[in-house]
Coordinates of C-alpha atoms in Angstrom, one line a residue:
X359 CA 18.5 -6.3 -34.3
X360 CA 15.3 -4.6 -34.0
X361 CA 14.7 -2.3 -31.6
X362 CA 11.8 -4.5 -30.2
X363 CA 14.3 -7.0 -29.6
X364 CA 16.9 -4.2 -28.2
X365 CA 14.2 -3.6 -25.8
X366 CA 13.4 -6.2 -24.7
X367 CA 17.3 -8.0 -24.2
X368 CA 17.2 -4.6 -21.9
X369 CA 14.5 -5.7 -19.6
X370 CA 15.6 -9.2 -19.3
X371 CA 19.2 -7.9 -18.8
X372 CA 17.5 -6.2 -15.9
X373 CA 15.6 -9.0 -14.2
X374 CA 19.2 -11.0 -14.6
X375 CA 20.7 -8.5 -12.6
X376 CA 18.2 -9.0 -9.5
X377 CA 18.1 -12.9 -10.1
X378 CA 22.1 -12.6 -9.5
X379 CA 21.0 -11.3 -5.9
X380 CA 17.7 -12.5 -5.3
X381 CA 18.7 -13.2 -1.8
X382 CA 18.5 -9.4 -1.1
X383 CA 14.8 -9.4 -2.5
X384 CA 13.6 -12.6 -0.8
X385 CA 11.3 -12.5 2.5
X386 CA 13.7 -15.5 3.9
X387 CA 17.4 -14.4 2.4
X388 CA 19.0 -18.0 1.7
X389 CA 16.2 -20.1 2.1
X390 CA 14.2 -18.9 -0.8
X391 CA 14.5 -19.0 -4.4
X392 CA 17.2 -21.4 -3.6
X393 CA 16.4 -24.6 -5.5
X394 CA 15.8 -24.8 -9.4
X395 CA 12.0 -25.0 -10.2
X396 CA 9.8 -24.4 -13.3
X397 CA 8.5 -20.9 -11.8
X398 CA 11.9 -19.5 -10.6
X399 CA 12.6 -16.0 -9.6
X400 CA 13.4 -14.8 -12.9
X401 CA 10.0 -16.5 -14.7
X402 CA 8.0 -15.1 -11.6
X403 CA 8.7 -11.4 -12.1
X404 CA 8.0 -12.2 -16.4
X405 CA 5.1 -13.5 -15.9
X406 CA 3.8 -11.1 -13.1
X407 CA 4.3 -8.3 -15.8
X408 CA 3.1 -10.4 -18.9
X409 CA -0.6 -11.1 -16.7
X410 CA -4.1 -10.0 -18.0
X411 CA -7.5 -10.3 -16.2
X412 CA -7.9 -14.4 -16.6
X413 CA -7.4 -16.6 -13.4
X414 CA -4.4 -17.9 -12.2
X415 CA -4.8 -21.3 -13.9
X416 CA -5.4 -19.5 -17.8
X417 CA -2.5 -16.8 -17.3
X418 CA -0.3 -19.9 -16.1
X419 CA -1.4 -21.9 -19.6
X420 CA -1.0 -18.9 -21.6
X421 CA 2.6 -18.2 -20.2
X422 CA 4.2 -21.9 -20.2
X423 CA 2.0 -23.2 -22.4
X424 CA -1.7 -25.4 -22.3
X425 CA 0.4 -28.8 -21.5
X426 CA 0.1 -31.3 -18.1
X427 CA 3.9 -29.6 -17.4
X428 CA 2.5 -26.3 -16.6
X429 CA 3.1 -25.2 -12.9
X430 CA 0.1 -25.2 -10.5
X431 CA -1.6 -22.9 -9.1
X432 CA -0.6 -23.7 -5.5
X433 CA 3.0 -23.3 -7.3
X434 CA 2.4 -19.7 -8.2
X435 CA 1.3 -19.0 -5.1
X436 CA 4.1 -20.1 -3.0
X437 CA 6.7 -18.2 -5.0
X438 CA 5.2 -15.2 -5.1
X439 CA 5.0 -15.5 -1.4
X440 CA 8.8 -15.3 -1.2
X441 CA 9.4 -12.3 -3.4
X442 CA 9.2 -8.4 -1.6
X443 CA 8.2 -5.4 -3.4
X444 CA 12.0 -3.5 -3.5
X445 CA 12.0 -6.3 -6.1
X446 CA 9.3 -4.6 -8.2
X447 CA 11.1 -1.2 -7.3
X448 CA 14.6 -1.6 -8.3
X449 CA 13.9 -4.0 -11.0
X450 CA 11.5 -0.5 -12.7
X451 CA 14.5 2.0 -12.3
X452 CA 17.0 -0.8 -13.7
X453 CA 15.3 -1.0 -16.7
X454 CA 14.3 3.1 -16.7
X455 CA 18.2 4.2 -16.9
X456 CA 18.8 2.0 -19.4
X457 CA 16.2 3.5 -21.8
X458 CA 16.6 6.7 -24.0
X459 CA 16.0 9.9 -22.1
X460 CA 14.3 13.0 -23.5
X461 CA 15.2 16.4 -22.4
X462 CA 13.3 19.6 -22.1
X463 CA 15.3 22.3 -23.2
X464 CA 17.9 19.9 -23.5
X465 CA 18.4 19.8 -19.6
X466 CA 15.8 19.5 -17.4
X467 CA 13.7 16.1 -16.8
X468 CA 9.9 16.7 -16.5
X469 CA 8.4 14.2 -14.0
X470 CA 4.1 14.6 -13.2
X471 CA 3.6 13.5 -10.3
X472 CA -0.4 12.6 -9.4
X473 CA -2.5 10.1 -8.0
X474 CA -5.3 7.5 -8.9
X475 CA -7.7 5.1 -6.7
X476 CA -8.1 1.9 -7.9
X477 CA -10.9 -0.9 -6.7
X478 CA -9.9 -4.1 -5.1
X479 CA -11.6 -7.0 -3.5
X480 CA -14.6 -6.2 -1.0
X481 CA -13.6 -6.8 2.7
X482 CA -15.8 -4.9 5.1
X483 CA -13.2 -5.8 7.6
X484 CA -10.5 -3.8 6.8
X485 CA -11.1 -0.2 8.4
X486 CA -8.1 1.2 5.8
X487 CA -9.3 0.3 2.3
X488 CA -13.2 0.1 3.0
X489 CA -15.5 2.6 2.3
X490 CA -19.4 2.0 3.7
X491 CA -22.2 1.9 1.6
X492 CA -23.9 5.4 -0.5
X493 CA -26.1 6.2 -2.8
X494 CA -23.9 5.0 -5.2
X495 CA -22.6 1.8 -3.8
X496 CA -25.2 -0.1 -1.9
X497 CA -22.8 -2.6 -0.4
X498 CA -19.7 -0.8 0.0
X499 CA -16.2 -1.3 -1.5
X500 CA -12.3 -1.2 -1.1
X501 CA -9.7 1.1 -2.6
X502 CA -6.0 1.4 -2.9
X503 CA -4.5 4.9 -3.7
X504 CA -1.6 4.7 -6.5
X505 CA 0.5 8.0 -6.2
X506 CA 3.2 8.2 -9.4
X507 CA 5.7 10.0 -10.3
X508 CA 5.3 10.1 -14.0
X509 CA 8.1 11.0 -17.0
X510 CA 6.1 12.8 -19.2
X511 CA 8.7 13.2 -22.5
X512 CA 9.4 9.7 -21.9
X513 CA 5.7 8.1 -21.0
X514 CA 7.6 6.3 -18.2
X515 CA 6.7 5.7 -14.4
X516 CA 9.4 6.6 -12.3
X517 CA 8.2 5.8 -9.0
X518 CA 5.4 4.6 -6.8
X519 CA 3.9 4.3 -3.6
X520 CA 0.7 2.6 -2.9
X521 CA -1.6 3.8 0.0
X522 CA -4.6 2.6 1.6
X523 CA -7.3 4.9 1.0
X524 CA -8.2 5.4 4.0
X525 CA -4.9 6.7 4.7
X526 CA -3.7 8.7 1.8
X527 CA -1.8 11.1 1.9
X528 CA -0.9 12.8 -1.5
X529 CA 1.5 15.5 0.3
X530 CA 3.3 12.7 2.4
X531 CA 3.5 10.3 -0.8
X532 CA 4.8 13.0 -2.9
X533 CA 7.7 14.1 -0.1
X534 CA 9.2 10.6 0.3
X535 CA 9.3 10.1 -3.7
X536 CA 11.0 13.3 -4.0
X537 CA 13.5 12.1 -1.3
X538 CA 14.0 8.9 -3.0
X539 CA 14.9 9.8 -6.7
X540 CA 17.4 8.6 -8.2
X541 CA 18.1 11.0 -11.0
X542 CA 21.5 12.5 -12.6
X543 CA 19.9 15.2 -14.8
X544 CA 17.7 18.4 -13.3
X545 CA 14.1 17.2 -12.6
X546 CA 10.7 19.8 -12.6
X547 CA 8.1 18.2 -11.0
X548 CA 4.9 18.8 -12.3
X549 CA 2.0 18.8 -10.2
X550 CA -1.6 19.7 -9.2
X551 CA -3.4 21.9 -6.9
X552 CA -3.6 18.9 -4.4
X553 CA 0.4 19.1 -3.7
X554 CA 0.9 22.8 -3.0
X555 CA 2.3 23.1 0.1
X556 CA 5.5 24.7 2.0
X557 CA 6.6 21.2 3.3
X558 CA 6.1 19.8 -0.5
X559 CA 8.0 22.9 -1.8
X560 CA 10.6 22.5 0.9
X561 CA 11.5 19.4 -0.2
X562 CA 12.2 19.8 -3.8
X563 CA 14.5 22.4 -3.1
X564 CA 16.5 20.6 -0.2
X565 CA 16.9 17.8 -2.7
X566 CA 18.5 20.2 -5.8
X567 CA 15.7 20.2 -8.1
X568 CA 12.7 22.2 -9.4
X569 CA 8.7 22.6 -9.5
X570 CA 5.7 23.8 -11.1
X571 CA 2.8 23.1 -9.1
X572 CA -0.9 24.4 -9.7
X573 CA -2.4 26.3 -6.9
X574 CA -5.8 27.9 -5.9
X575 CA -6.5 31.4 -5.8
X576 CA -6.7 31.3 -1.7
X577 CA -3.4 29.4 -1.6
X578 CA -1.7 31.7 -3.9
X579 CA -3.3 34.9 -2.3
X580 CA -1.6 33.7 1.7
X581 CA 1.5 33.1 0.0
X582 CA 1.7 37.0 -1.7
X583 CA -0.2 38.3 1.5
X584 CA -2.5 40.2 -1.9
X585 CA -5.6 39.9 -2.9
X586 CA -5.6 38.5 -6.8
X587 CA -9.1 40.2 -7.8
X588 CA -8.3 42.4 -11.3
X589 CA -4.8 40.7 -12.1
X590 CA -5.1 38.9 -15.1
X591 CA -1.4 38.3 -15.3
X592 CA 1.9 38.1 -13.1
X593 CA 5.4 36.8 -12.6
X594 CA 6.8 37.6 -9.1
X595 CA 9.3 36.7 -6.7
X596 CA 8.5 36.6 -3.3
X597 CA 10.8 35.5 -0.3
X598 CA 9.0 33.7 2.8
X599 CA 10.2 32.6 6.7
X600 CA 8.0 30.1 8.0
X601 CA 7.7 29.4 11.7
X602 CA 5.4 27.5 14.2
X603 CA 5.8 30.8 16.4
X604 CA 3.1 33.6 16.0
X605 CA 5.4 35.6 18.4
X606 CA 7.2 38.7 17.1
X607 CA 9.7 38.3 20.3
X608 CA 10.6 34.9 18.9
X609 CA 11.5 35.6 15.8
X610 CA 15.0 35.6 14.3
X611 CA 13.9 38.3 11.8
X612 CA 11.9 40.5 13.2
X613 CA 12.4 43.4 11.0
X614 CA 10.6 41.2 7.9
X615 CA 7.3 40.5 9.5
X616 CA 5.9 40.9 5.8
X617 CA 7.9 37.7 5.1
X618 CA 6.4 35.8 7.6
X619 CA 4.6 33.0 7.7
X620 CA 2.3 31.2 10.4
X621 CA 2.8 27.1 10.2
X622 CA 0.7 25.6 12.4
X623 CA 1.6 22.3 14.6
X624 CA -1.1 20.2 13.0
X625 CA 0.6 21.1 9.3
X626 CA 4.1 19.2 8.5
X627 CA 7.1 21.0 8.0
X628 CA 9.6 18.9 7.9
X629 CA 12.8 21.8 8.0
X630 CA 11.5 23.4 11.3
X631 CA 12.2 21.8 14.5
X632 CA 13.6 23.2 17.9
X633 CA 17.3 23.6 16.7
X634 CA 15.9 25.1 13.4
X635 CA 12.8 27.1 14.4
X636 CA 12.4 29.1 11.0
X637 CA 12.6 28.0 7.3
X638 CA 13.6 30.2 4.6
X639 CA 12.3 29.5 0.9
X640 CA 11.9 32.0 -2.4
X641 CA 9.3 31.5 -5.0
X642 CA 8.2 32.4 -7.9
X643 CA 4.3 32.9 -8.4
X644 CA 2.9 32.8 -12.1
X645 CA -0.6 33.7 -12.9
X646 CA -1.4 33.1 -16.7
X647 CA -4.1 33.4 -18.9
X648 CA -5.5 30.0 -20.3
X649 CA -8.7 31.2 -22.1
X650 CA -11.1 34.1 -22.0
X651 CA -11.7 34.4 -18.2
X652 CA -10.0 31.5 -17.3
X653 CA -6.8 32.4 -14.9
X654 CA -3.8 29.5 -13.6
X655 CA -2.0 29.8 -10.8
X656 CA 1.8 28.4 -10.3
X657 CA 4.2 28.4 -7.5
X658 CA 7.7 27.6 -9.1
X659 CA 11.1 28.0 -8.3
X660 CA 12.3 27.8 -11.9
X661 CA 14.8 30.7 -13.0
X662 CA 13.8 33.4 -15.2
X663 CA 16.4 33.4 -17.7
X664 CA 15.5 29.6 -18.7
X665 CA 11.8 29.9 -18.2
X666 CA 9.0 32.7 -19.2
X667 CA 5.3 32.7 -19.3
X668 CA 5.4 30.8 -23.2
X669 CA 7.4 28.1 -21.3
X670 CA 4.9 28.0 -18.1
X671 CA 1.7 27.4 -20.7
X672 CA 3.5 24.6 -22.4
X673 CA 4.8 22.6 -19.0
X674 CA 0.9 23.2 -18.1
X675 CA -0.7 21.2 -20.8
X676 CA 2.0 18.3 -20.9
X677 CA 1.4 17.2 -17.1
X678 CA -2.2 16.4 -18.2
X679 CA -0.1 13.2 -20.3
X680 CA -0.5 11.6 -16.5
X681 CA -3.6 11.3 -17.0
X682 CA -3.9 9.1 -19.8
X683 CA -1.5 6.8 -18.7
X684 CA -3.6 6.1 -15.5
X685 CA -6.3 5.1 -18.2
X686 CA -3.9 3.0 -20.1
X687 CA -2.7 1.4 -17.0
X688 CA -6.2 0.3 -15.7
X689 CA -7.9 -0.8 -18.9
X690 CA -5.3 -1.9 -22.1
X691 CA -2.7 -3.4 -18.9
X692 CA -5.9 -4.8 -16.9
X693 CA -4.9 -3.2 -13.5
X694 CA -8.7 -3.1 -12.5
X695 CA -8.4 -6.9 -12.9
X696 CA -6.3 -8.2 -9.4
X697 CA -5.4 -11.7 -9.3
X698 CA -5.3 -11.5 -5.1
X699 CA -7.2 -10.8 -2.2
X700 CA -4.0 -10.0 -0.2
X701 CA -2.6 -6.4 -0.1
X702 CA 1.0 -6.9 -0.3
X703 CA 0.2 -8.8 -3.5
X704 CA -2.3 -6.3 -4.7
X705 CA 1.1 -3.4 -4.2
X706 CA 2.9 -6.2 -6.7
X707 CA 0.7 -6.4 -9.4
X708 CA 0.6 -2.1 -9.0
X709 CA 4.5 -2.9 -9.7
X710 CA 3.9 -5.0 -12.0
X711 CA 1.9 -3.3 -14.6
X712 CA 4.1 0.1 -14.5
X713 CA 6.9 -1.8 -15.6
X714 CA 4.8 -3.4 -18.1
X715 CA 3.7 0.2 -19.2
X716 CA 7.1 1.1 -19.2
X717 CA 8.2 -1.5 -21.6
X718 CA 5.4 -1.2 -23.9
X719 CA 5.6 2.4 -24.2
X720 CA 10.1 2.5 -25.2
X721 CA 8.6 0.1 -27.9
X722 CA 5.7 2.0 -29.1
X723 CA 7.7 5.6 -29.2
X724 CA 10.5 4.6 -31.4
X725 CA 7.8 3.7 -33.6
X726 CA 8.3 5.6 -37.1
X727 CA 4.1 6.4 -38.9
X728 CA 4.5 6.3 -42.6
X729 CA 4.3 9.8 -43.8
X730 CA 1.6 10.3 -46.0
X731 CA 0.1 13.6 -47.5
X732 CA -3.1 13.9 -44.6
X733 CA -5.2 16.2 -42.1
X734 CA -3.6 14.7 -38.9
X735 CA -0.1 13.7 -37.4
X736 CA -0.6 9.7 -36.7
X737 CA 0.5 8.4 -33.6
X738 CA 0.5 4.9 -32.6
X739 CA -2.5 3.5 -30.7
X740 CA -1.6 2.6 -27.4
X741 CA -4.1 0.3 -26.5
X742 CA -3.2 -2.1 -29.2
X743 CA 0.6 -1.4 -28.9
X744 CA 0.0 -2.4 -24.9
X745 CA -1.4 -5.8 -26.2
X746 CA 1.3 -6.6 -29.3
X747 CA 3.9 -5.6 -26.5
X748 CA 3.1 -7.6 -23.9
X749 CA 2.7 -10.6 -26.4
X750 CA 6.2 -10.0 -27.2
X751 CA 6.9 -10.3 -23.6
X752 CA 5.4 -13.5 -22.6
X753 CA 7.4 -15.4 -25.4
X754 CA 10.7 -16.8 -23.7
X755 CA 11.0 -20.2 -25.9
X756 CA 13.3 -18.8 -28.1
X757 CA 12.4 -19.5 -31.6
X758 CA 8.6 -17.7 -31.8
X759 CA 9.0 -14.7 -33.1
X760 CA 6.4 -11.6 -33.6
X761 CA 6.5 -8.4 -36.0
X762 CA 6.1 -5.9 -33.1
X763 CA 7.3 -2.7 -35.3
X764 CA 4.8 -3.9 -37.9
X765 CA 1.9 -4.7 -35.8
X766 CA 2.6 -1.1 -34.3
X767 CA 2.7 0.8 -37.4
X768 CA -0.5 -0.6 -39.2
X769 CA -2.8 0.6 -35.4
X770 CA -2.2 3.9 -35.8
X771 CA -5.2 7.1 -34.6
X772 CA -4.8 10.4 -35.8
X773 CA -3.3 13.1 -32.8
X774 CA -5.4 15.9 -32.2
X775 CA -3.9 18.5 -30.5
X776 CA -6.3 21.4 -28.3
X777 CA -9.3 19.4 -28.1
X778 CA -10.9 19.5 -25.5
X779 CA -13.7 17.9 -23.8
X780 CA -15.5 18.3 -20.8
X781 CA -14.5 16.0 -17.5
X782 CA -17.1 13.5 -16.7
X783 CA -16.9 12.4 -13.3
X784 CA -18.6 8.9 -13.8
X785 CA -19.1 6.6 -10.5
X786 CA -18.1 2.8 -11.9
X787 CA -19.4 -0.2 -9.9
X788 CA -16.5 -1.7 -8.0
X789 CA -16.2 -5.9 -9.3
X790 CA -14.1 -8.1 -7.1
X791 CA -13.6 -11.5 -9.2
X792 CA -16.9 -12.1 -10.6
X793 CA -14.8 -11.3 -14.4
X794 CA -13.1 -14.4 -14.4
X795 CA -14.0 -17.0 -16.7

């Protein structure tokens, strides 16, 4: 069996595994998904994870068939109706334990966590995704805010949680995902300068794991109580009491006053409340060189014996791998292309394509580039693996078959490692459905 085929027995292995109970992922438990129909449960979730940017009425052709037996679109819509998102959830960790796993060091699971807007149909009346007109947008447009948690040896999403934009909340997203895990191996989340906080750090450590998160210079300078003007490098352990209380009187440890540190109400701190009034945390602080002038800061709570300032550089550079996949998911997997107006089918299609992702990119990895005598180390290109995998997908007739590894190994692009380019921050016009043919 190929390992295309290993694959993909996996994810279907999966989705039988939540048809089995689809009562406990079904808006009316017992009523729905009940009776035998052409777009059941099962063929729902395949072909909500096999869709591209075509209406309803092509993706529904190209996944049973162009024949007068095709379900309607009225069809489609009524099932999906019936499904809820822990569907989407469960059914993306099934199928991510029962991939391989890489390990750095051999131990230690490296998850990036970041987030990503993404445009969806205009509504001017809906005060949580709108945003009023600008220079740039002369009639306005709507957002959703992906947050991920991102496997970054494995190119796999881990988690999710879709926000409004209006209400994002990168801190709060990244605190509930952290509580959630479902892990059995150490996990160091990765993250940018948006996520450093106490509460953030807080959680990581109450939940047994690790962190390296970027931080700015005034962040990093409150948290030593230092200025950082002249050091061009450090790696130093500092211990810190947090409290809502400004008062010496109140405080349990008076005698460390140069541990202490202010939380104000309006900031979240989950680990102080009235029976708890101080938190106590260590960290580490590392402040590396990246080029000529150019300084990083990281707050960690990683040990020193398993980790030096080599290891910090190298856990640096792989979170930007987050990055790309956000491209991937948005052009190659078509999630700029929504199929719905409504938001709690908008979060499924979110679902959707990170499983999608997920299953393109086990196949694409396992990949072998024939090795030939050249300049560069070939990789396989993603974009065109995205499409041959999710080709594989669709097909459930049993006798088509497709030379995935093949198709892989002849669109392969030459890796390049250090470039660098500079970020273009480019404002795209937002399109609601005006793509479809």
């Amino acid at each position: 069996m190929k390992y295309s085929d290993l694959v993909k027995a996996m994810l279907f292995a999966s989705i039988h595994e939540l048809a089995a109970n689809s009562e406990n992922y079904a808006l009316h438990p017992g009523k729905d998904f009940s009776r035998n129909r052409k777009l059941g449960f099962k063929h729902l979730l395949l072909m909500l994870l096999a869709m591209e940017a075509d209406c309803i009425k092509e993706e529904l052709y190209r996944f049973f068939g162009r024949s007068t037996d095709a379900p309607s679109k009225a069809a489609f819509y009524k099932q999906r109706k019936k499904i809820n998102n822990d569907a989407f959830r469960s059914l993306l960790v099934s199928f991510t334990q029962k991939c391989k796993k890489k390990l750095f060091k051999g131990k230690y699971s490296l998850v990036a966590c970041d987030g990503s807007a993404a445009d969806i149909f205009r509504n001017p009346d809906d005060p949580d995704t709108f945003f009023e007109p600008n220079g740039k947008s002369t009639r306005g447009f709507n957002q959703i805010h992906i947050n991920a948690f991102f496997s970054v040896l494995d190119k796999k999403f881990t988690d999710l949680l879709v926000q409004p934009s209006r209400k994002r909340n990168e801190y709060s997203a990244f605190c509930q995902m952290v509580d959630r895990s479902e892990t059995d191996t150490p996990v160091i989340y990765l993250c940018d300068r948006g996520y450093a906080s106490y509460n953030a750090f807080a959680h990581v450590i109450e939940n047994g794991q690790f962190f390296l998160i970027r931080c700015t210079d005034a962040k990093t300078e409150k948290i030593l109580g230092v200025p950082l003007d002249g050091i061009k490098q450090l790696d130093y352990h500092v211990d810190r009491i947090l409290s809502r209380s400004q008062s010496k009187k109140k405080r349990l440890y008076s005698e460390l006053e140069e541990q202490c540190r202010f939380v104000c109400q309006d900031v979240p701190m989950d680990y102080i409340a009235q029976d708890h009034p101080e938190y106590r945390l260590s960290l580490r602080i590392i402040r590396i060189e990246l080029s000529d002038g150019c300084y990083e800061n990281l707050v960690t709570n990683l040990p020193d014996l398993d980790f030096d300032i080599d290891d910090f550089k190298d856990l640096h550079h792989l979170r930007w791998n987050e990055e790309t996949s956000f491209r991937d998911l948005k052009y190659p997997l078509c999630l700029k292309a929504f199929h719905s107006k409504k938001y709690e089918y908008i979060v499924q299609e979110v679902w959707a394509r990170a499983i999608l992702y997920n299953f393109c990119a086990e196949i694409a990895i396992a990949v072998e580039s024939p090795e030939k005598k050249t300049k560069h180390v070939y990789q396989v290109n993603y974009s065109e693996a995205i499409k041959t995998c999710r080709d594989f997908l669709r097909i459930h007739d049993g006798t088509t078959t497709l030379d995935v590894e093949g198709l892989n190994a002849q669109n392969i692009l030459p890796a390049r490692p250090g470039r660098t380019f500079a970020r273009q921050a480019r404002f795209k016009l937002p399109i609601s459905f005006c793509y479809r043919n």
